[in-house]
Coordinates of C-alpha atoms and ligand atoms in Angstrom, one line a residue:
M7 CA 141.8 113.1 94.4
E8 CA 140.7 116.3 96.1
Y9 CA 137.1 115.4 95.4
L10 CA 137.3 111.7 96.2
P11 CA 135.6 112.0 99.6
N12 CA 132.7 114.0 98.0
I13 CA 132.3 111.4 95.2
L14 CA 132.4 108.6 97.8
F15 CA 129.8 110.4 99.9
A16 CA 127.5 110.9 96.9
I17 CA 127.8 107.2 95.9
I18 CA 127.0 106.0 99.5
L19 CA 124.1 108.4 99.6
I20 CA 122.7 107.3 96.3
L21 CA 123.1 103.6 97.2
G22 CA 121.5 104.1 100.6
I23 CA 118.5 106.0 99.3
G24 CA 118.2 103.9 96.2
Y25 CA 118.0 100.6 98.1
F26 CA 115.5 102.1 100.5
A27 CA 113.3 103.3 97.6
K28 CA 113.5 99.9 96.0
N29 CA 112.2 98.3 99.2
I30 CA 109.4 100.9 99.6
K31 CA 108.3 100.1 96.0
K32 CA 108.1 96.4 97.0
L33 CA 106.2 97.3 100.1
I34 CA 103.6 99.2 98.1
R35 CA 103.4 96.4 95.6
N36 CA 102.7 93.9 98.4
I37 CA 100.0 96.2 100.0
K38 CA 98.4 96.4 96.6
L39 CA 97.9 92.7 96.6
G40 CA 94.9 93.4 98.9
H41 CA 91.5 94.6 97.8
E42 CA 91.0 98.3 97.2
V43 CA 89.1 100.2 99.8
D44 CA 87.3 103.4 99.4
A45 CA 88.7 105.7 102.1
S46 CA 87.8 109.0 100.4
D47 CA 85.2 109.8 103.1
H48 CA 85.7 111.8 106.4
K49 CA 88.8 113.6 105.0
S50 CA 89.0 116.2 107.8
Q51 CA 88.5 113.6 110.5
R52 CA 91.2 111.4 108.9
W53 CA 93.7 114.3 108.8
A54 CA 92.8 115.1 112.4
N55 CA 93.4 111.5 113.5
M56 CA 96.7 111.5 111.8
A57 CA 97.8 114.7 113.5
R58 CA 96.5 113.6 116.9
I59 CA 97.5 109.9 117.0
A60 CA 100.6 109.7 114.8
L61 CA 102.2 113.2 115.2
G62 CA 100.7 114.0 118.6
Q63 CA 101.2 110.4 120.0
S64 CA 97.9 110.8 121.9
K65 CA 97.4 107.1 122.4
M66 CA 101.0 106.5 123.6
V67 CA 100.5 108.6 126.7
K68 CA 97.7 106.4 127.9
R69 CA 100.5 104.5 129.5
P70 CA 102.4 107.5 130.9
V71 CA 105.9 106.1 131.5
A72 CA 106.2 104.3 128.2
G73 CA 104.5 107.2 126.4
L74 CA 106.8 109.8 127.8
L75 CA 109.9 107.7 127.0
H76 CA 108.6 107.1 123.5
I77 CA 107.9 110.8 122.9
I78 CA 111.5 111.6 123.9
V79 CA 112.9 109.1 121.5
Y80 CA 110.5 110.1 118.7
V81 CA 110.9 113.8 119.0
G82 CA 114.7 113.6 119.8
F83 CA 115.4 111.3 116.9
I84 CA 113.5 113.3 114.4
I85 CA 114.8 116.7 115.5
I86 CA 118.4 115.5 115.8
N87 CA 118.2 114.2 112.2
I88 CA 117.8 117.8 111.0
E89 CA 121.5 117.8 111.6
V90 CA 121.7 115.2 108.8
L91 CA 120.8 118.0 106.4
E92 CA 124.0 119.8 107.2
I93 CA 126.0 116.6 107.0
I94 CA 124.6 115.9 103.5
I95 CA 125.4 119.4 102.3
D96 CA 128.9 119.2 103.8
G97 CA 129.4 115.8 102.3
L98 CA 128.4 116.8 98.9
L99 CA 130.1 120.2 98.7
G100 CA 133.1 119.4 100.8
T101 CA 132.3 122.2 103.3
H102 CA 132.6 121.9 107.1
R103 CA 129.5 122.8 109.2
I104 CA 128.0 124.9 106.5
G105 CA 125.3 126.0 109.0
Q106 CA 127.9 127.9 111.0
E107 CA 128.6 130.0 107.9
F108 CA 125.1 130.8 106.9
L109 CA 123.2 131.0 110.2
P110 CA 123.8 133.6 113.0
A111 CA 126.0 132.1 115.7
S112 CA 123.2 132.3 118.2
V113 CA 120.8 130.4 116.0
Y114 CA 123.3 127.7 115.0
G115 CA 124.4 127.4 118.7
F116 CA 120.8 127.1 119.8
L117 CA 120.1 124.3 117.2
I118 CA 123.1 122.2 118.0
G119 CA 122.8 122.8 121.7
S120 CA 119.2 121.5 121.5
F121 CA 120.3 118.5 119.5
E122 CA 122.9 117.7 122.1
I123 CA 120.4 117.9 125.0
L124 CA 118.0 115.7 123.0
A125 CA 120.7 113.2 122.3
V126 CA 121.3 112.8 126.0
L127 CA 117.6 112.4 126.7
V128 CA 117.3 109.9 123.9
L129 CA 120.2 107.9 125.4
V130 CA 118.4 107.9 128.8
A131 CA 115.1 106.8 127.3
V132 CA 116.7 104.1 125.2
I133 CA 118.5 102.7 128.2
A134 CA 115.2 102.6 130.1
F135 CA 113.6 100.8 127.1
W136 CA 116.4 98.3 127.1
L137 CA 116.0 97.6 130.9
R138 CA 112.2 97.1 130.5
R139 CA 112.8 94.5 127.8
N140 CA 115.9 92.7 129.2
V141 CA 116.0 93.2 132.9
I142 CA 112.5 94.0 134.1
K143 CA 111.2 91.7 131.4
L144 CA 107.7 93.2 131.0
R145 CA 105.2 90.5 130.5
R146 CA 104.0 91.8 127.1
F147 CA 107.5 91.5 125.7
M148 CA 107.9 87.9 126.9
A149 CA 105.1 86.2 124.9
N150 CA 105.8 83.3 122.6
E151 CA 105.4 85.4 119.4
M152 CA 108.3 87.6 120.6
E153 CA 110.9 84.8 120.6
G154 CA 113.7 84.9 118.0
W155 CA 113.8 87.8 115.5
P156 CA 111.1 90.0 117.1
K157 CA 113.1 90.0 120.3
S158 CA 116.4 90.7 118.6
D159 CA 114.8 93.4 116.4
G160 CA 113.5 95.3 119.5
N161 CA 117.1 95.3 120.9
I162 CA 119.0 96.0 117.7
I163 CA 117.2 99.3 117.1
L164 CA 118.0 100.4 120.7
Y165 CA 121.7 99.6 120.1
F166 CA 121.5 101.5 116.8
E167 CA 120.1 104.6 118.6
V168 CA 122.8 104.5 121.3
V169 CA 125.5 104.3 118.7
L170 CA 124.1 107.1 116.6
M171 CA 123.6 109.4 119.5
C172 CA 127.2 108.7 120.9
L173 CA 128.7 109.3 117.4
F174 CA 126.9 112.6 117.2
L175 CA 128.2 113.8 120.6
I176 CA 131.8 112.5 119.9
M177 CA 131.8 114.2 116.6
N178 CA 131.0 117.5 118.3
A179 CA 133.4 117.0 121.2
T180 CA 136.4 116.3 118.9
D181 CA 135.6 119.1 116.5
T182 CA 138.2 121.7 117.6
S183 CA 136.8 124.7 115.6
F184 CA 133.2 124.0 116.9
Q185 CA 134.5 123.8 120.5
L186 CA 136.5 127.0 120.1
A187 CA 133.4 128.8 118.8
G188 CA 131.9 127.9 122.2
S189 CA 128.3 128.0 121.1
G190 CA 126.0 125.0 121.1
N191 CA 128.4 122.6 122.8
V192 CA 126.2 122.4 125.9
V193 CA 126.9 118.7 126.4
S194 CA 129.9 118.0 124.3
Q195 CA 132.1 120.5 126.2
F196 CA 132.0 118.1 129.1
M197 CA 133.4 115.3 126.9
V198 CA 136.3 117.4 125.7
P199 CA 138.5 116.4 128.7
W200 CA 138.2 112.8 127.6
F201 CA 140.3 113.7 124.6
N202 CA 143.0 115.8 126.4
G203 CA 146.5 114.9 125.2
F204 CA 145.3 113.9 121.8
S205 CA 147.2 115.5 118.9
P206 CA 145.2 117.8 116.6
D207 CA 145.6 115.2 113.8
T208 CA 144.2 112.4 116.0
L209 CA 141.3 114.6 117.1
H210 CA 140.6 115.4 113.4
L211 CA 140.7 111.7 112.6
I212 CA 138.3 110.8 115.4
E213 CA 136.0 113.6 114.4
R214 CA 136.0 112.5 110.7
T215 CA 135.5 108.9 111.7
A216 CA 132.5 109.8 113.9
W217 CA 131.1 112.0 111.1
W218 CA 131.3 109.2 108.4
L219 CA 130.0 106.5 110.8
H220 CA 127.1 108.8 111.8
I221 CA 125.9 109.3 108.2
V222 CA 126.5 105.7 107.2
G223 CA 124.7 104.6 110.3
I224 CA 121.7 106.7 109.5
L225 CA 121.5 105.2 106.0
V226 CA 121.9 101.7 107.4
F227 CA 119.1 102.5 109.9
L228 CA 116.9 103.8 107.1
N229 CA 117.3 100.6 105.2
Y230 CA 116.9 98.4 108.3
L231 CA 113.4 99.8 108.8
Y232 CA 111.9 97.7 106.0
F233 CA 113.0 94.5 107.8
S234 CA 111.9 95.7 111.2
K235 CA 108.9 96.6 113.3
H236 CA 110.3 100.1 113.2
L237 CA 108.7 100.6 109.8
H238 CA 106.0 102.2 112.0
I239 CA 108.1 105.4 112.2
L240 CA 107.0 106.0 108.6
L241 CA 103.8 104.0 108.3
A242 CA 102.1 105.3 111.4
F243 CA 101.1 108.4 109.4
P244 CA 99.2 106.7 106.5
N245 CA 97.9 104.1 108.9
T246 CA 96.3 106.5 111.2
Y247 CA 94.9 108.4 108.2
Y248 CA 93.3 105.2 106.9
G249 CA 92.3 104.0 110.3
R250 CA 88.7 103.3 111.1
V251 CA 86.4 106.3 111.3
E252 CA 83.2 104.4 111.8
P253 CA 81.9 103.4 115.3
K254 CA 84.0 100.4 116.5
G255 CA 81.1 98.1 117.0
K256 CA 79.8 98.4 113.4
F257 CA 80.6 95.4 111.3
N258 CA 80.7 95.6 107.5
N259 CA 78.0 93.6 105.7
L260 CA 78.8 91.9 102.5
D261 CA 77.0 93.4 99.6
A262 CA 76.3 90.0 98.1
V263 CA 74.7 88.8 101.3
T264 CA 72.6 92.0 101.7
A265 CA 71.3 91.5 98.2
E266 CA 70.3 87.9 98.9
V267 CA 68.5 88.9 102.1
K268 CA 66.7 91.7 100.3
L269 CA 65.7 89.2 97.6
M270 CA 64.4 86.8 100.3
M271 CA 62.3 89.5 101.9
D272 CA 60.8 90.8 98.6
P273 CA 57.5 89.1 98.0
D274 CA 57.6 90.1 94.3
A275 CA 61.2 88.8 93.7
D276 CA 61.6 85.9 91.3
P277 CA 64.3 83.6 92.8
F278 CA 64.7 81.9 89.4
A279 CA 65.1 85.1 87.4
A280 CA 68.0 85.0 84.9
P281 CA 71.1 87.0 85.9
A282 CA 71.2 90.6 84.8
E283 CA 72.7 91.2 81.4
G284 CA 76.5 91.1 81.3
K285 CA 76.5 89.3 84.7
E286 CA 75.9 85.8 83.3
D287 CA 79.5 84.6 83.7
E288 CA 80.2 86.5 86.9
V289 CA 82.0 84.3 89.5
P290 CA 80.6 85.0 93.0
A291 CA 83.2 86.7 95.2
K292 CA 84.9 84.6 97.8
F293 CA 83.3 85.2 101.2
G294 CA 85.8 86.3 103.9
A295 CA 89.6 85.7 103.8
S296 CA 91.8 82.6 103.9
D297 CA 95.0 84.3 102.7
V298 CA 96.5 87.8 102.5
M299 CA 95.3 88.4 99.0
D300 CA 91.7 88.2 100.3
L301 CA 92.3 91.0 102.8
N302 CA 92.0 94.6 101.9
Q303 CA 94.8 97.1 101.5
I304 CA 94.2 98.8 104.8
Q305 CA 94.5 95.5 106.6
L306 CA 97.8 94.8 104.9
L307 CA 99.1 98.3 105.7
N308 CA 98.1 97.6 109.3
A309 CA 100.3 94.5 109.2
Y310 CA 103.3 96.4 108.1
T311 CA 102.7 99.2 110.6
C312 CA 102.4 97.0 113.7
T313 CA 105.0 98.1 116.3
E314 CA 104.7 94.7 118.1
C315 CA 104.2 96.7 121.3
G316 CA 101.7 94.2 122.6
R317 CA 99.3 96.7 124.1
C318 CA 96.5 95.0 122.2
T319 CA 97.4 91.5 123.6
S320 CA 97.8 92.9 127.1
E321 CA 94.2 94.1 127.0
C322 CA 92.7 91.1 125.1
P323 CA 90.3 89.2 127.4
A324 CA 90.8 86.0 125.5
N325 CA 94.6 86.2 126.0
L326 CA 94.2 87.3 129.6
T327 CA 92.1 84.2 130.4
G328 CA 94.7 81.9 128.9
K329 CA 93.3 81.4 125.4
K330 CA 95.7 80.9 122.5
L331 CA 94.7 84.2 120.8
S332 CA 97.1 87.2 120.7
P333 CA 96.0 90.1 118.4
R334 CA 99.6 91.1 118.1
K335 CA 100.4 87.6 116.7
I336 CA 97.5 88.0 114.2
M337 CA 99.2 91.1 112.8
M338 CA 102.7 89.6 112.9
D339 CA 101.5 86.5 111.1
T340 CA 99.8 88.6 108.4
R341 CA 103.0 90.5 107.8
D342 CA 105.1 87.3 107.7
R343 CA 102.7 85.7 105.2
L344 CA 102.6 88.9 103.1
E345 CA 106.4 89.0 103.0
E346 CA 106.4 85.3 102.0
V347 CA 103.9 86.0 99.2
G348 CA 106.0 89.0 98.1
K349 CA 109.2 86.9 97.9
N350 CA 107.3 84.3 96.0
I351 CA 106.3 86.9 93.4
D352 CA 109.9 88.2 93.2
A353 CA 111.2 84.7 92.6
N354 CA 108.7 84.0 89.9
N355 CA 109.0 87.0 87.6
G356 CA 106.2 89.0 89.1
E357 CA 103.6 86.2 89.3
F358 CA 102.5 84.4 92.4
K359 CA 103.2 80.7 92.2
E360 CA 100.9 78.5 94.3
D361 CA 102.9 77.4 97.3
G362 CA 100.4 75.2 99.1
K363 CA 100.3 77.6 102.0
Q364 CA 97.9 80.2 103.3
L365 CA 97.4 82.6 106.2
L366 CA 94.6 80.4 107.6
G367 CA 95.9 77.2 109.1
D368 CA 99.6 77.7 108.3
Y369 CA 99.9 80.8 110.3
I370 CA 96.7 81.5 112.2
T371 CA 94.8 78.6 113.6
H372 CA 91.0 78.1 113.9
E373 CA 91.4 78.0 117.7
E374 CA 92.9 81.5 117.8
L375 CA 90.1 82.9 115.6
W376 CA 87.3 81.4 117.6
A377 CA 88.8 82.6 120.9
C378 CA 88.0 86.2 120.0
T379 CA 85.1 87.8 121.8
T380 CA 84.9 90.7 119.3
C381 CA 85.2 93.1 122.2
N382 CA 87.3 95.6 120.3
A383 CA 89.7 96.1 123.2
C384 CA 92.7 95.5 120.9
V385 CA 91.5 98.2 118.5
E386 CA 91.0 100.7 121.3
A387 CA 94.4 99.9 122.8
C388 CA 96.5 100.2 119.6
P389 CA 98.6 103.3 119.6
V390 CA 98.7 103.4 115.7
S391 CA 95.0 102.6 114.8
I392 CA 95.5 99.0 113.8
N393 CA 92.4 96.8 113.7
P394 CA 93.3 93.1 114.3
L395 CA 89.6 92.3 114.8
S396 CA 88.8 93.0 111.2
I397 CA 91.2 90.3 110.1
I398 CA 89.8 87.9 112.6
M399 CA 86.3 88.6 111.5
D400 CA 87.1 88.2 107.8
M401 CA 88.8 84.8 108.4
R402 CA 85.9 83.7 110.6
R403 CA 83.6 84.7 107.8
Y404 CA 85.5 82.5 105.4
L405 CA 85.3 79.6 107.9
V406 CA 81.5 79.9 108.3
M407 CA 80.4 80.9 104.8
E408 CA 82.9 79.0 102.6
Q409 CA 83.7 76.0 104.8
S410 CA 80.8 75.7 107.3
A411 CA 83.6 75.1 109.8
A412 CA 82.3 77.0 112.8
P413 CA 82.5 75.3 116.2
M414 CA 79.6 73.0 117.0
E415 CA 78.0 75.4 119.5
L416 CA 77.9 78.1 116.9
N417 CA 76.5 75.8 114.2
N418 CA 73.8 74.7 116.6
M419 CA 73.0 78.3 117.4
M420 CA 72.8 79.3 113.8
T421 CA 70.6 76.3 112.9
N422 CA 68.3 77.3 115.8
I423 CA 68.0 80.9 114.5
E424 CA 67.3 79.6 111.1
N425 CA 64.6 77.1 112.2
N426 CA 63.2 78.7 115.4
G427 CA 64.0 82.4 115.0
A428 CA 65.9 82.2 118.3
P429 CA 69.3 80.8 119.4
W430 CA 67.6 78.2 121.7
P431 CA 66.4 74.8 120.6
Y432 CA 62.8 75.4 121.4
N433 CA 59.8 75.3 119.1
Q434 CA 58.4 78.7 118.2
M435 CA 55.0 77.5 119.4
D436 CA 56.4 77.1 122.9
R437 CA 57.6 80.7 123.1
L438 CA 55.0 82.0 125.5
N439 CA 54.9 78.9 127.8
W440 CA 56.7 80.9 130.4
K441 CA 53.6 82.9 131.2
D442 CA 51.7 79.8 132.2
E443 CA 54.3 78.8 134.8
Ligands
SF4_12 S1 88.4 91.9 119.8 FE1 89.1 89.8 120.0 S2 91.3 89.9 119.7 FE2 90.6 92.0 120.1 S3 90.8 92.2 122.3 FE3 88.7 91.5 122.0 S4 88.9 89.3 122.1 FE4 91.0 90.0 121.9
SF4_13 S1 98.4 95.8 116.8 FE1 98.8 97.8 117.7 S2 98.7 97.4 119.9 FE2 98.9 95.5 118.9 S3 101.1 95.1 118.8 FE3 100.6 96.0 116.9 S4 100.9 98.2 117.2 FE4 100.9 97.3 119.3

């Protein structure tokens, strides 16, 4: 019986980490449904991007208020969780504040004192975030795609953080030996009077309850991430590493199309030549994307990383002028469809069973795709290097090259280019008529 709490702790820890690992495995499996991309280039630039954008939060501070609040929550939350190390060791070994035994009192006091100050700052930042979403109602949080689960998700995580920070401070305030040591209780000492008159047993019970709820809360939080936009806490790092390193305006050409164009321009080429040896039965690759399996792995990683912050949509000229397009919705739809495909695979013994649905049409409409001006403002605005435009362009490519389903104006323009060498419907012979005017 003496070891019962330690055994219980170990079981909870294994279950919490095990379920998280299972979901991460699923996430990697889902991302691998996309095409492989060679991202072995520009290694030093990629590492620098990750350090600057994900770790240094460089793009967050472009909007200073939100950026500062986010940095407080991010730094505070990560640093305070160092405390979890001590909780885990105590839980497994049955010790109490093992750091107090092994670290000099001044170092331990400095660490816990810093955690307490950060906990208060996180509480203030979280309350400000809650007010922005629920009282001030910032426009970018009020869009249609933020109805329902995305709205609840944004609030749930704030409540989580409030509860975890409060539990941490209560745990410290009711820990009699910690308070008597008098080092590191910079904030919790002011909470001690709240518990005046409580018997030592009651204080111990409150301290133990806060301790257990704190660690269980952290494990629940960890597992909640997979179902939440807060997966970006983890995925921002790989996502910024794999983010685009080429100039934003550069579009990728399809190898098959480039080969065709080269063939057309080569006067010695034989258009009726037999396919190269070994390529007789090769099925031509699908042009563009109509479903998540046609996208590449970085695009799918992007979808899981999206924080749903709406910075992209708030800078999108199409959205600002009342068009139906929202780059944030493009990313949310891609993730939703990817999750749907993943669940389909799980339910069918590892094989995807055709479900009569696809990303194009069932989630993202033609109208949204054609509203895009390809300006790249969304890519520039994204604080975690997501590229909604690349998904839009791949889906447009599918519409044009597989379905000839471009809007009439575009089809006319493309026909003119093909026939007249210019987008306008005038004969090439009339090109120089302007000089006779
Ligand atoms: S590239 Fe398209 S989706 Fe992105 S901001 Fe410009 S118009 Fe909007
Ligand atoms: S794509 Fe980037 S900017 Fe847009 S909502 Fe997602 S994280 Fe925010």
